[in-house]
Amino acid sequence: MSLDKTASETLQTDKPSRQRFHIVGMLFIGIMVAYLDRVNVSVFAADSDFLNYFGIAGNPVQIGLMMSIFLAAYGISGIVLSPIGDYLGPRKSMTICIITMAISMLIGGVSTTFIVFLVARVILGLAEGWYYPMQNLYVKNWIPPRERGRANATWVIGQSLAPAIAMPLFTWIIAEHGWRESFFFCMALSLIPLYLFWFRSTDKPEDHKKVNKEELQHIQNGLADERSNASQQTKLTFKERIKPFANNPKYWLLVLWYISLQVVYWGLVSWLPAYLRTAKGFSWAEMGWLASMPFVAAVLLKTVNGILNDKIGRSAPLLFLAMFLGGIFIFLASIVTGKYPAAFCMIFAFGFASMATSSAWTLLQTLIPASSLSSASGIMNGLSLGLSSLSPVFLGAIIHFTGSYDTGLFGLVAVCAIASVASGILVAKKC
């Protein structure tokens, strides 16, 4: 009996642990909470009580400013603060970010003037702009290259699942309790990723007590090529860290594609609830569930995209397909008649345009060495969010001056065309 037990324990010991998948799960939870924090203002844009309280009802430019000022701070933070992650490590960096995000939720929930409310949005942008690149550093440290397509797709799906949940959830919270309570709800949720990252994760698998030698060997074998020069890279200066991507045209084509994606994404996210309620005449209840459907479509398509990325071993074709089809459906949404046909075109437009987000990060992790990844991803994310910060307020200005939501959609079609050209070049370069 004891021999059988010993043999059984030996077999269990020889079986690799699965802590790397737990890390991916933490990234999924963390990005979901982060996206809940940032998209609640999209529902506020359709809430007359909130708009009247701050005196911005009937002013699309100020309504768009709620998202634009967040994105501007996000972009600056991504460029300026993300390199700190190369020195502090992702665990400490993300913990600081989550605490700051919770503080911003508290300030937003108790704000009594629009200026204070915007300050809360700036603080949130600074925290999340630093937070996002750390996700990539975790993946780079923990996940072998052949598993990154699905790993990135898993946490990126959280970006779409969170708004899919947020739209009907915040619609209900605001209707039943009020807009302030949505902030306090988000602040409480922040405790979950705070616990997970501080107490249940480490910067690298070799530091985690629950990673056994079989899993560690599997990870290290997969990372062997990338870490072959690790001893030389640990003491690189900032100039040496940016050199691998500063003169890399493939990197900048990817950045252009990602900027285009974020312009389209935040333009649609910021105005979708108001578009459905004001331009298309859907009721408050209808707006809640319809506004979630584009994100449901994105979750499904991102899942397929992640599987395809690992299967074909290339990312650029998926980048091209995403923005090309996204542009087609945005164009259709702007010209069709009837509120339901337009709404369903928007669902497909958003789903296709955002489906290849994980492929962009997978390609980045392929192009850039680990020592420069935090800086490269921070600059890519920072530039894209910084420039896309103009999208919500620009669309608001178009709505104000033309009196039409559909006019702004043509500009988004042009952005999709730019992204299609950039990714088409990457396809030709066999990326």
mmCIF file with all atom_site columns, N, CA and C in Angstrom, residues 75 77-87 129-130 132-134 136-137 140 237-248 250-256 258-259 360-385:
data_model
loop_
_atom_site.group_PDB
_atom_site.id
_atom_site.type_symbol
_atom_site.label_atom_id
_atom_site.label_alt_id
_atom_site.label_comp_id
_atom_site.label_asym_id
_atom_site.label_entity_id
_atom_site.label_seq_id
_atom_site.pdbx_PDB_ins_code
_atom_site.Cartn_x
_atom_site.Cartn_y
_atom_site.Cartn_z
_atom_site.occupancy
_atom_site.B_iso_or_equiv
_atom_site.pdbx_formal_charge
_atom_site.auth_seq_id
_atom_site.auth_comp_id
_atom_site.auth_asym_id
_atom_site.auth_atom_id
_atom_site.pdbx_PDB_model_num
ATOM 1   N N  . GLY A 1 75  ? -2.166 58.148 -22.144 1.00 0.00 ? 75  GLY A N  1
ATOM 2   C CA . GLY A 1 75  ? -1.088 58.135 -23.125 1.00 0.00 ? 75  GLY A CA 1
ATOM 3   C C  . GLY A 1 75  ? 0.209  58.675 -22.572 1.00 0.00 ? 75  GLY A C  1
ATOM 4   N N  . SER A 1 77  ? 1.109  58.754 -19.418 1.00 0.00 ? 77  SER A N  1
ATOM 5   C CA . SER A 1 77  ? 1.586  57.794 -18.424 1.00 0.00 ? 77  SER A CA 1
ATOM 6   C C  . SER A 1 77  ? 2.261  56.594 -19.075 1.00 0.00 ? 77  SER A C  1
ATOM 7   N N  . GLY A 1 78  ? 1.659  56.110 -20.185 1.00 0.00 ? 78  GLY A N  1
ATOM 8   C CA . GLY A 1 78  ? 2.229  54.956 -20.865 1.00 0.00 ? 78  GLY A CA 1
ATOM 9   C C  . GLY A 1 78  ? 3.648  55.195 -21.336 1.00 0.00 ? 78  GLY A C  1
ATOM 10  N N  . ILE A 1 79  ? 3.929  56.419 -21.768 1.00 0.00 ? 79  ILE A N  1
ATOM 11  C CA . ILE A 1 79  ? 5.266  56.749 -22.261 1.00 0.00 ? 79  ILE A CA 1
ATOM 12  C C  . ILE A 1 79  ? 6.226  57.057 -21.116 1.00 0.00 ? 79  ILE A C  1
ATOM 13  N N  . VAL A 1 80  ? 5.764  57.842 -20.141 1.00 0.00 ? 80  VAL A N  1
ATOM 14  C CA . VAL A 1 80  ? 6.649  58.353 -19.095 1.00 0.00 ? 80  VAL A CA 1
ATOM 15  C C  . VAL A 1 80  ? 6.864  57.344 -17.966 1.00 0.00 ? 80  VAL A C  1
ATOM 16  N N  . LEU A 1 81  ? 5.789  56.661 -17.535 1.00 0.00 ? 81  LEU A N  1
ATOM 17  C CA . LEU A 1 81  ? 5.873  55.809 -16.343 1.00 0.00 ? 81  LEU A CA 1
ATOM 18  C C  . LEU A 1 81  ? 6.183  54.346 -16.627 1.00 0.00 ? 81  LEU A C  1
ATOM 19  N N  . SER A 1 82  ? 5.787  53.840 -17.806 1.00 0.00 ? 82  SER A N  1
ATOM 20  C CA . SER A 1 82  ? 5.950  52.403 -18.052 1.00 0.00 ? 82  SER A CA 1
ATOM 21  C C  . SER A 1 82  ? 7.408  51.927 -18.002 1.00 0.00 ? 82  SER A C  1
ATOM 22  N N  . PRO A 1 83  ? 8.399  52.742 -18.400 1.00 0.00 ? 83  PRO A N  1
ATOM 23  C CA . PRO A 1 83  ? 9.786  52.255 -18.260 1.00 0.00 ? 83  PRO A CA 1
ATOM 24  C C  . PRO A 1 83  ? 10.172 51.919 -16.826 1.00 0.00 ? 83  PRO A C  1
ATOM 25  N N  . ILE A 1 84  ? 9.453  52.518 -15.843 1.00 0.00 ? 84  ILE A N  1
ATOM 26  C CA . ILE A 1 84  ? 9.745  52.202 -14.442 1.00 0.00 ? 84  ILE A CA 1
ATOM 27  C C  . ILE A 1 84  ? 9.514  50.718 -14.176 1.00 0.00 ? 84  ILE A C  1
ATOM 28  N N  . GLY A 1 85  ? 8.581  50.136 -14.932 1.00 0.00 ? 85  GLY A N  1
ATOM 29  C CA . GLY A 1 85  ? 8.283  48.721 -14.756 1.00 0.00 ? 85  GLY A CA 1
ATOM 30  C C  . GLY A 1 85  ? 9.457  47.819 -15.075 1.00 0.00 ? 85  GLY A C  1
ATOM 31  N N  . ASP A 1 86  ? 10.363 48.283 -15.931 1.00 0.00 ? 86  ASP A N  1
ATOM 32  C CA . ASP A 1 86  ? 11.554 47.491 -16.244 1.00 0.00 ? 86  ASP A CA 1
ATOM 33  C C  . ASP A 1 86  ? 12.471 47.376 -15.028 1.00 0.00 ? 86  ASP A C  1
ATOM 34  N N  . TYR A 1 87  ? 12.327 48.306 -14.087 1.00 0.00 ? 87  TYR A N  1
ATOM 35  C CA . TYR A 1 87  ? 13.181 48.306 -12.903 1.00 0.00 ? 87  TYR A CA 1
ATOM 36  C C  . TYR A 1 87  ? 12.450 47.780 -11.661 1.00 0.00 ? 87  TYR A C  1
ATOM 37  N N  . GLY A 1 129 ? -2.482 53.868 -17.531 1.00 0.00 ? 129 GLY A N  1
ATOM 38  C CA . GLY A 1 129 ? -1.469 53.951 -18.574 1.00 0.00 ? 129 GLY A CA 1
ATOM 39  C C  . GLY A 1 129 ? -0.197 53.233 -18.200 1.00 0.00 ? 129 GLY A C  1
ATOM 40  N N  . TRP A 1 130 ? 0.120  53.206 -16.910 1.00 0.00 ? 130 TRP A N  1
ATOM 41  C CA . TRP A 1 130 ? 1.276  52.482 -16.406 1.00 0.00 ? 130 TRP A CA 1
ATOM 42  C C  . TRP A 1 130 ? 0.940  51.002 -16.234 1.00 0.00 ? 130 TRP A C  1
ATOM 43  N N  . TYR A 1 132 ? -1.205 48.950 -17.924 1.00 0.00 ? 132 TYR A N  1
ATOM 44  C CA . TYR A 1 132 ? -1.423 48.104 -19.101 1.00 0.00 ? 132 TYR A CA 1
ATOM 45  C C  . TYR A 1 132 ? -0.150 47.440 -19.629 1.00 0.00 ? 132 TYR A C  1
ATOM 46  N N  . PRO A 1 133 ? 0.972  48.165 -19.778 1.00 0.00 ? 133 PRO A N  1
ATOM 47  C CA . PRO A 1 133 ? 2.180  47.502 -20.301 1.00 0.00 ? 133 PRO A CA 1
ATOM 48  C C  . PRO A 1 133 ? 2.714  46.402 -19.391 1.00 0.00 ? 133 PRO A C  1
ATOM 49  N N  . MET A 1 134 ? 2.389  46.467 -18.097 1.00 0.00 ? 134 MET A N  1
ATOM 50  C CA . MET A 1 134 ? 2.885  45.447 -17.175 1.00 0.00 ? 134 MET A CA 1
ATOM 51  C C  . MET A 1 134 ? 2.272  44.074 -17.483 1.00 0.00 ? 134 MET A C  1
ATOM 52  N N  . ASN A 1 136 ? 1.995  42.818 -20.389 1.00 0.00 ? 136 ASN A N  1
ATOM 53  C CA . ASN A 1 136 ? 2.904  42.216 -21.368 1.00 0.00 ? 136 ASN A CA 1
ATOM 54  C C  . ASN A 1 136 ? 4.176  41.691 -20.718 1.00 0.00 ? 136 ASN A C  1
ATOM 55  N N  . LEU A 1 137 ? 4.640  42.407 -19.700 1.00 0.00 ? 137 LEU A N  1
ATOM 56  C CA . LEU A 1 137 ? 5.850  41.971 -19.023 1.00 0.00 ? 137 LEU A CA 1
ATOM 57  C C  . LEU A 1 137 ? 5.611  40.655 -18.286 1.00 0.00 ? 137 LEU A C  1
ATOM 58  N N  . LYS A 1 140 ? 5.569  37.990 -21.002 1.00 0.00 ? 140 LYS A N  1
ATOM 59  C CA . LYS A 1 140 ? 6.922  37.773 -21.499 1.00 0.00 ? 140 LYS A CA 1
ATOM 60  C C  . LYS A 1 140 ? 7.739  36.932 -20.526 1.00 0.00 ? 140 LYS A C  1
ATOM 61  N N  . THR A 1 237 ? 21.323 50.719 -20.425 1.00 0.00 ? 237 THR A N  1
ATOM 62  C CA . THR A 1 237 ? 20.847 52.080 -20.176 1.00 0.00 ? 237 THR A CA 1
ATOM 63  C C  . THR A 1 237 ? 19.527 52.274 -20.902 1.00 0.00 ? 237 THR A C  1
ATOM 64  N N  . PHE A 1 238 ? 18.853 53.401 -20.616 1.00 0.00 ? 238 PHE A N  1
ATOM 65  C CA . PHE A 1 238 ? 17.576 53.681 -21.273 1.00 0.00 ? 238 PHE A CA 1
ATOM 66  C C  . PHE A 1 238 ? 17.771 53.784 -22.791 1.00 0.00 ? 238 PHE A C  1
ATOM 67  N N  . LYS A 1 239 ? 18.862 54.434 -23.213 1.00 0.00 ? 239 LYS A N  1
ATOM 68  C CA . LYS A 1 239 ? 19.141 54.563 -24.639 1.00 0.00 ? 239 LYS A CA 1
ATOM 69  C C  . LYS A 1 239 ? 19.327 53.193 -25.288 1.00 0.00 ? 239 LYS A C  1
ATOM 70  N N  . GLU A 1 240 ? 19.994 52.290 -24.582 1.00 0.00 ? 240 GLU A N  1
ATOM 71  C CA . GLU A 1 240 ? 20.202 50.941 -25.108 1.00 0.00 ? 240 GLU A CA 1
ATOM 72  C C  . GLU A 1 240 ? 18.901 50.137 -25.123 1.00 0.00 ? 240 GLU A C  1
ATOM 73  N N  . ARG A 1 241 ? 17.989 50.457 -24.201 1.00 0.00 ? 241 ARG A N  1
ATOM 74  C CA . ARG A 1 241 ? 16.719 49.743 -24.159 1.00 0.00 ? 241 ARG A CA 1
ATOM 75  C C  . ARG A 1 241 ? 15.806 50.121 -25.325 1.00 0.00 ? 241 ARG A C  1
ATOM 76  N N  . ILE A 1 242 ? 15.859 51.379 -25.757 1.00 0.00 ? 242 ILE A N  1
ATOM 77  C CA . ILE A 1 242 ? 14.969 51.801 -26.841 1.00 0.00 ? 242 ILE A CA 1
ATOM 78  C C  . ILE A 1 242 ? 15.561 51.541 -28.222 1.00 0.00 ? 242 ILE A C  1
ATOM 79  N N  . LYS A 1 243 ? 16.846 51.271 -28.284 1.00 0.00 ? 243 LYS A N  1
ATOM 80  C CA . LYS A 1 243 ? 17.501 51.057 -29.573 1.00 0.00 ? 243 LYS A CA 1
ATOM 81  C C  . LYS A 1 243 ? 16.898 49.909 -30.375 1.00 0.00 ? 243 LYS A C  1
ATOM 82  N N  . PRO A 1 244 ? 16.534 48.758 -29.756 1.00 0.00 ? 244 PRO A N  1
ATOM 83  C CA . PRO A 1 244 ? 16.003 47.641 -30.549 1.00 0.00 ? 244 PRO A CA 1
ATOM 84  C C  . PRO A 1 244 ? 14.708 47.950 -31.296 1.00 0.00 ? 244 PRO A C  1
ATOM 85  N N  . PHE A 1 245 ? 13.970 48.972 -30.871 1.00 0.00 ? 245 PHE A N  1
ATOM 86  C CA . PHE A 1 245 ? 12.724 49.263 -31.579 1.00 0.00 ? 245 PHE A CA 1
ATOM 87  C C  . PHE A 1 245 ? 12.670 50.657 -32.193 1.00 0.00 ? 245 PHE A C  1
ATOM 88  N N  . ALA A 1 246 ? 13.547 51.553 -31.765 1.00 0.00 ? 246 ALA A N  1
ATOM 89  C CA . ALA A 1 246 ? 13.492 52.920 -32.275 1.00 0.00 ? 246 ALA A CA 1
ATOM 90  C C  . ALA A 1 246 ? 13.719 52.985 -33.782 1.00 0.00 ? 246 ALA A C  1
ATOM 91  N N  . ASN A 1 247 ? 14.582 52.113 -34.307 1.00 0.00 ? 247 ASN A N  1
ATOM 92  C CA . ASN A 1 247 ? 14.880 52.111 -35.743 1.00 0.00 ? 247 ASN A CA 1
ATOM 93  C C  . ASN A 1 247 ? 14.283 50.899 -36.467 1.00 0.00 ? 247 ASN A C  1
ATOM 94  N N  . ASN A 1 248 ? 13.268 50.306 -35.864 1.00 0.00 ? 248 ASN A N  1
ATOM 95  C CA . ASN A 1 248 ? 12.632 49.113 -36.437 1.00 0.00 ? 248 ASN A CA 1
ATOM 96  C C  . ASN A 1 248 ? 11.354 49.511 -37.164 1.00 0.00 ? 248 ASN A C  1
ATOM 97  N N  . LYS A 1 250 ? 9.161  47.783 -38.718 1.00 0.00 ? 250 LYS A N  1
ATOM 98  C CA . LYS A 1 250 ? 8.041  46.887 -38.420 1.00 0.00 ? 250 LYS A CA 1
ATOM 99  C C  . LYS A 1 250 ? 7.342  47.315 -37.124 1.00 0.00 ? 250 LYS A C  1
ATOM 100 N N  . TYR A 1 251 ? 8.138  47.715 -36.151 1.00 0.00 ? 251 TYR A N  1
ATOM 101 C CA . TYR A 1 251 ? 7.562  48.188 -34.889 1.00 0.00 ? 251 TYR A CA 1
ATOM 102 C C  . TYR A 1 251 ? 6.677  49.401 -35.123 1.00 0.00 ? 251 TYR A C  1
ATOM 103 N N  . TRP A 1 252 ? 7.136  50.349 -35.931 1.00 0.00 ? 252 TRP A N  1
ATOM 104 C CA . TRP A 1 252 ? 6.370  51.584 -36.129 1.00 0.00 ? 252 TRP A CA 1
ATOM 105 C C  . TRP A 1 252 ? 5.134  51.354 -36.997 1.00 0.00 ? 252 TRP A C  1
ATOM 106 N N  . LEU A 1 253 ? 5.190  50.387 -37.902 1.00 0.00 ? 253 LEU A N  1
ATOM 107 C CA . LEU A 1 253 ? 3.972  50.013 -38.636 1.00 0.00 ? 253 LEU A CA 1
ATOM 108 C C  . LEU A 1 253 ? 2.946  49.415 -37.676 1.00 0.00 ? 253 LEU A C  1
ATOM 109 N N  . LEU A 1 254 ? 3.435  48.601 -36.739 1.00 0.00 ? 254 LEU A N  1
ATOM 110 C CA . LEU A 1 254 ? 2.549  48.028 -35.731 1.00 0.00 ? 254 LEU A CA 1
ATOM 111 C C  . LEU A 1 254 ? 1.965  49.132 -34.845 1.00 0.00 ? 254 LEU A C  1
ATOM 112 N N  . VAL A 1 255 ? 2.792  50.109 -34.485 1.00 0.00 ? 255 VAL A N  1
ATOM 113 C CA . VAL A 1 255 ? 2.307  51.234 -33.686 1.00 0.00 ? 255 VAL A CA 1
ATOM 114 C C  . VAL A 1 255 ? 1.220  52.004 -34.431 1.00 0.00 ? 255 VAL A C  1
ATOM 115 N N  . LEU A 1 256 ? 1.423  52.238 -35.740 1.00 0.00 ? 256 LEU A N  1
ATOM 116 C CA . LEU A 1 256 ? 0.421  52.938 -36.548 1.00 0.00 ? 256 LEU A CA 1
ATOM 117 C C  . LEU A 1 256 ? -0.889 52.153 -36.564 1.00 0.00 ? 256 LEU A C  1
ATOM 118 N N  . TYR A 1 258 ? -1.919 50.099 -34.269 1.00 0.00 ? 258 TYR A N  1
ATOM 119 C CA . TYR A 1 258 ? -2.514 50.124 -32.935 1.00 0.00 ? 258 TYR A CA 1
ATOM 120 C C  . TYR A 1 258 ? -3.121 51.489 -32.612 1.00 0.00 ? 258 TYR A C  1
ATOM 121 N N  . ILE A 1 259 ? -2.486 52.559 -33.101 1.00 0.00 ? 259 ILE A N  1
ATOM 122 C CA . ILE A 1 259 ? -3.078 53.890 -32.949 1.00 0.00 ? 259 ILE A CA 1
ATOM 123 C C  . ILE A 1 259 ? -4.441 53.932 -33.626 1.00 0.00 ? 259 ILE A C  1
ATOM 124 N N  . ALA A 1 360 ? -1.685 41.946 -31.989 1.00 0.00 ? 360 ALA A N  1
ATOM 125 C CA . ALA A 1 360 ? -0.756 43.073 -31.968 1.00 0.00 ? 360 ALA A CA 1
ATOM 126 C C  . ALA A 1 360 ? 0.280  42.882 -30.861 1.00 0.00 ? 360 ALA A C  1
ATOM 127 N N  . TRP A 1 361 ? -0.175 42.450 -29.686 1.00 0.00 ? 361 TRP A N  1
ATOM 128 C CA . TRP A 1 361 ? 0.757  42.249 -28.575 1.00 0.00 ? 361 TRP A CA 1
ATOM 129 C C  . TRP A 1 361 ? 1.611  41.009 -28.784 1.00 0.00 ? 361 TRP A C  1
ATOM 130 N N  . THR A 1 362 ? 1.051  39.997 -29.423 1.00 0.00 ? 362 THR A N  1
ATOM 131 C CA . THR A 1 362 ? 1.840  38.804 -29.738 1.00 0.00 ? 362 THR A CA 1
ATOM 132 C C  . THR A 1 362 ? 2.963  39.154 -30.707 1.00 0.00 ? 362 THR A C  1
ATOM 133 N N  . LEU A 1 363 ? 2.646  39.958 -31.729 1.00 0.00 ? 363 LEU A N  1
ATOM 134 C CA . LEU A 1 363 ? 3.661  40.382 -32.686 1.00 0.00 ? 363 LEU A CA 1
ATOM 135 C C  . LEU A 1 363 ? 4.713  41.255 -32.001 1.00 0.00 ? 363 LEU A C  1
ATOM 136 N N  . LEU A 1 364 ? 4.271  42.152 -31.117 1.00 0.00 ? 364 LEU A N  1
ATOM 137 C CA . LEU A 1 364 ? 5.215  42.996 -30.389 1.00 0.00 ? 364 LEU A CA 1
ATOM 138 C C  . LEU A 1 364 ? 6.193  42.157 -29.574 1.00 0.00 ? 364 LEU A C  1
ATOM 139 N N  . GLN A 1 365 ? 5.671  41.138 -28.885 1.00 0.00 ? 365 GLN A N  1
ATOM 140 C CA . GLN A 1 365 ? 6.520  40.277 -28.061 1.00 0.00 ? 365 GLN A CA 1
ATOM 141 C C  . GLN A 1 365 ? 7.503  39.477 -28.913 1.00 0.00 ? 365 GLN A C  1
ATOM 142 N N  . THR A 1 366 ? 7.183  39.309 -30.187 1.00 0.00 ? 366 THR A N  1
ATOM 143 C CA . THR A 1 366 ? 8.085  38.621 -31.114 1.00 0.00 ? 366 THR A CA 1
ATOM 144 C C  . THR A 1 366 ? 9.176  39.569 -31.621 1.00 0.00 ? 366 THR A C  1
ATOM 145 N N  . LEU A 1 367 ? 8.793  40.818 -31.854 1.00 0.00 ? 367 LEU A N  1
ATOM 146 C CA . LEU A 1 367 ? 9.715  41.785 -32.442 1.00 0.00 ? 367 LEU A CA 1
ATOM 147 C C  . LEU A 1 367 ? 10.714 42.361 -31.440 1.00 0.00 ? 367 LEU A C  1
ATOM 148 N N  . ILE A 1 368 ? 10.314 42.437 -30.151 1.00 0.00 ? 368 ILE A N  1
ATOM 149 C CA . ILE A 1 368 ? 11.084 43.195 -29.168 1.00 0.00 ? 368 ILE A CA 1
ATOM 150 C C  . ILE A 1 368 ? 11.657 42.274 -28.090 1.00 0.00 ? 368 ILE A C  1
ATOM 151 N N  . PRO A 1 369 ? 12.959 42.419 -27.742 1.00 0.00 ? 369 PRO A N  1
ATOM 152 C CA . PRO A 1 369 ? 13.546 41.606 -26.664 1.00 0.00 ? 369 PRO A CA 1
ATOM 153 C C  . PRO A 1 369 ? 12.964 41.975 -25.306 1.00 0.00 ? 369 PRO A C  1
ATOM 154 N N  . ALA A 1 370 ? 13.064 41.043 -24.349 1.00 0.00 ? 370 ALA A N  1
ATOM 155 C CA . ALA A 1 370 ? 12.457 41.225 -23.026 1.00 0.00 ? 370 ALA A CA 1
ATOM 156 C C  . ALA A 1 370 ? 12.957 42.484 -22.331 1.00 0.00 ? 370 ALA A C  1
ATOM 157 N N  . SER A 1 371 ? 14.236 42.816 -22.500 1.00 0.00 ? 371 SER A N  1
ATOM 158 C CA . SER A 1 371 ? 14.813 43.963 -21.795 1.00 0.00 ? 371 SER A CA 1
ATOM 159 C C  . SER A 1 371 ? 14.202 45.288 -22.234 1.00 0.00 ? 371 SER A C  1
ATOM 160 N N  . SER A 1 372 ? 13.595 45.316 -23.418 1.00 0.00 ? 372 SER A N  1
ATOM 161 C CA . SER A 1 372 ? 13.021 46.555 -23.949 1.00 0.00 ? 372 SER A CA 1
ATOM 162 C C  . SER A 1 372 ? 11.502 46.518 -24.038 1.00 0.00 ? 372 SER A C  1
ATOM 163 N N  . LEU A 1 373 ? 10.905 45.407 -23.636 1.00 0.00 ? 373 LEU A N  1
ATOM 164 C CA . LEU A 1 373 ? 9.480  45.222 -23.896 1.00 0.00 ? 373 LEU A CA 1
ATOM 165 C C  . LEU A 1 373 ? 8.607  46.217 -23.144 1.00 0.00 ? 373 LEU A C  1
ATOM 166 N N  . SER A 1 374 ? 8.910  46.464 -21.878 1.00 0.00 ? 374 SER A N  1
ATOM 167 C CA . SER A 1 374 ? 8.080  47.394 -21.118 1.00 0.00 ? 374 SER A CA 1
ATOM 168 C C  . SER A 1 374 ? 8.118  48.782 -21.744 1.00 0.00 ? 374 SER A C  1
ATOM 169 N N  . SER A 1 375 ? 9.313  49.223 -22.154 1.00 0.00 ? 375 SER A N  1
ATOM 170 C CA . SER A 1 375 ? 9.448  50.538 -22.786 1.00 0.00 ? 375 SER A CA 1
ATOM 171 C C  . SER A 1 375 ? 8.738  50.568 -24.137 1.00 0.00 ? 375 SER A C  1
ATOM 172 N N  . ALA A 1 376 ? 8.924  49.515 -24.943 1.00 0.00 ? 376 ALA A N  1
ATOM 173 C CA . ALA A 1 376 ? 8.309  49.461 -26.275 1.00 0.00 ? 376 ALA A CA 1
ATOM 174 C C  . ALA A 1 376 ? 6.793  49.418 -26.182 1.00 0.00 ? 376 ALA A C  1
ATOM 175 N N  . SER A 1 377 ? 6.266  48.577 -25.275 1.00 0.00 ? 377 SER A N  1
ATOM 176 C CA . SER A 1 377 ? 4.813  48.464 -25.137 1.00 0.00 ? 377 SER A CA 1
ATOM 177 C C  . SER A 1 377 ? 4.234  49.736 -24.534 1.00 0.00 ? 377 SER A C  1
ATOM 178 N N  . GLY A 1 378 ? 4.975  50.360 -23.608 1.00 0.00 ? 378 GLY A N  1
ATOM 179 C CA . GLY A 1 378 ? 4.499  51.608 -23.026 1.00 0.00 ? 378 GLY A CA 1
ATOM 180 C C  . GLY A 1 378 ? 4.417  52.723 -24.047 1.00 0.00 ? 378 GLY A C  1
ATOM 181 N N  . ILE A 1 379 ? 5.422  52.815 -24.919 1.00 0.00 ? 379 ILE A N  1
ATOM 182 C CA . ILE A 1 379 ? 5.411  53.845 -25.967 1.00 0.00 ? 379 ILE A CA 1
ATOM 183 C C  . ILE A 1 379 ? 4.304  53.564 -26.971 1.00 0.00 ? 379 ILE A C  1
ATOM 184 N N  . MET A 1 380 ? 4.150  52.304 -27.372 1.00 0.00 ? 380 MET A N  1
ATOM 185 C CA . MET A 1 380 ? 3.087  51.945 -28.315 1.00 0.00 ? 380 MET A CA 1
ATOM 186 C C  . MET A 1 380 ? 1.717  52.251 -27.725 1.00 0.00 ? 380 MET A C  1
ATOM 187 N N  . ASN A 1 381 ? 1.522  51.824 -26.484 1.00 0.00 ? 381 ASN A N  1
ATOM 188 C CA . ASN A 1 381 ? 0.237  52.054 -25.839 1.00 0.00 ? 381 ASN A CA 1
ATOM 189 C C  . ASN A 1 381 ? 0.031  53.532 -25.545 1.00 0.00 ? 381 ASN A C  1
ATOM 190 N N  . GLY A 1 382 ? 1.101  54.201 -25.119 1.00 0.00 ? 382 GLY A N  1
ATOM 191 C CA . GLY A 1 382 ? 0.991  55.614 -24.786 1.00 0.00 ? 382 GLY A CA 1
ATOM 192 C C  . GLY A 1 382 ? 0.682  56.488 -25.990 1.00 0.00 ? 382 GLY A C  1
ATOM 193 N N  . LEU A 1 383 ? 1.408  56.270 -27.089 1.00 0.00 ? 383 LEU A N  1
ATOM 194 C CA . LEU A 1 383 ? 1.145  57.044 -28.302 1.00 0.00 ? 383 LEU A CA 1
ATOM 195 C C  . LEU A 1 383 ? -0.265 56.803 -28.823 1.00 0.00 ? 383 LEU A C  1
ATOM 196 N N  . SER A 1 384 ? -0.684 55.526 -28.816 1.00 0.00 ? 384 SER A N  1
ATOM 197 C CA . SER A 1 384 ? -1.995 55.194 -29.359 1.00 0.00 ? 384 SER A CA 1
ATOM 198 C C  . SER A 1 384 ? -3.120 55.796 -28.516 1.00 0.00 ? 384 SER A C  1
ATOM 199 N N  . LEU A 1 385 ? -2.975 55.700 -27.183 1.00 0.00 ? 385 LEU A N  1
ATOM 200 C CA . LEU A 1 385 ? -4.013 56.262 -26.315 1.00 0.00 ? 385 LEU A CA 1
ATOM 201 C C  . LEU A 1 385 ? -3.940 57.775 -26.277 1.00 0.00 ? 385 LEU A C  1
#
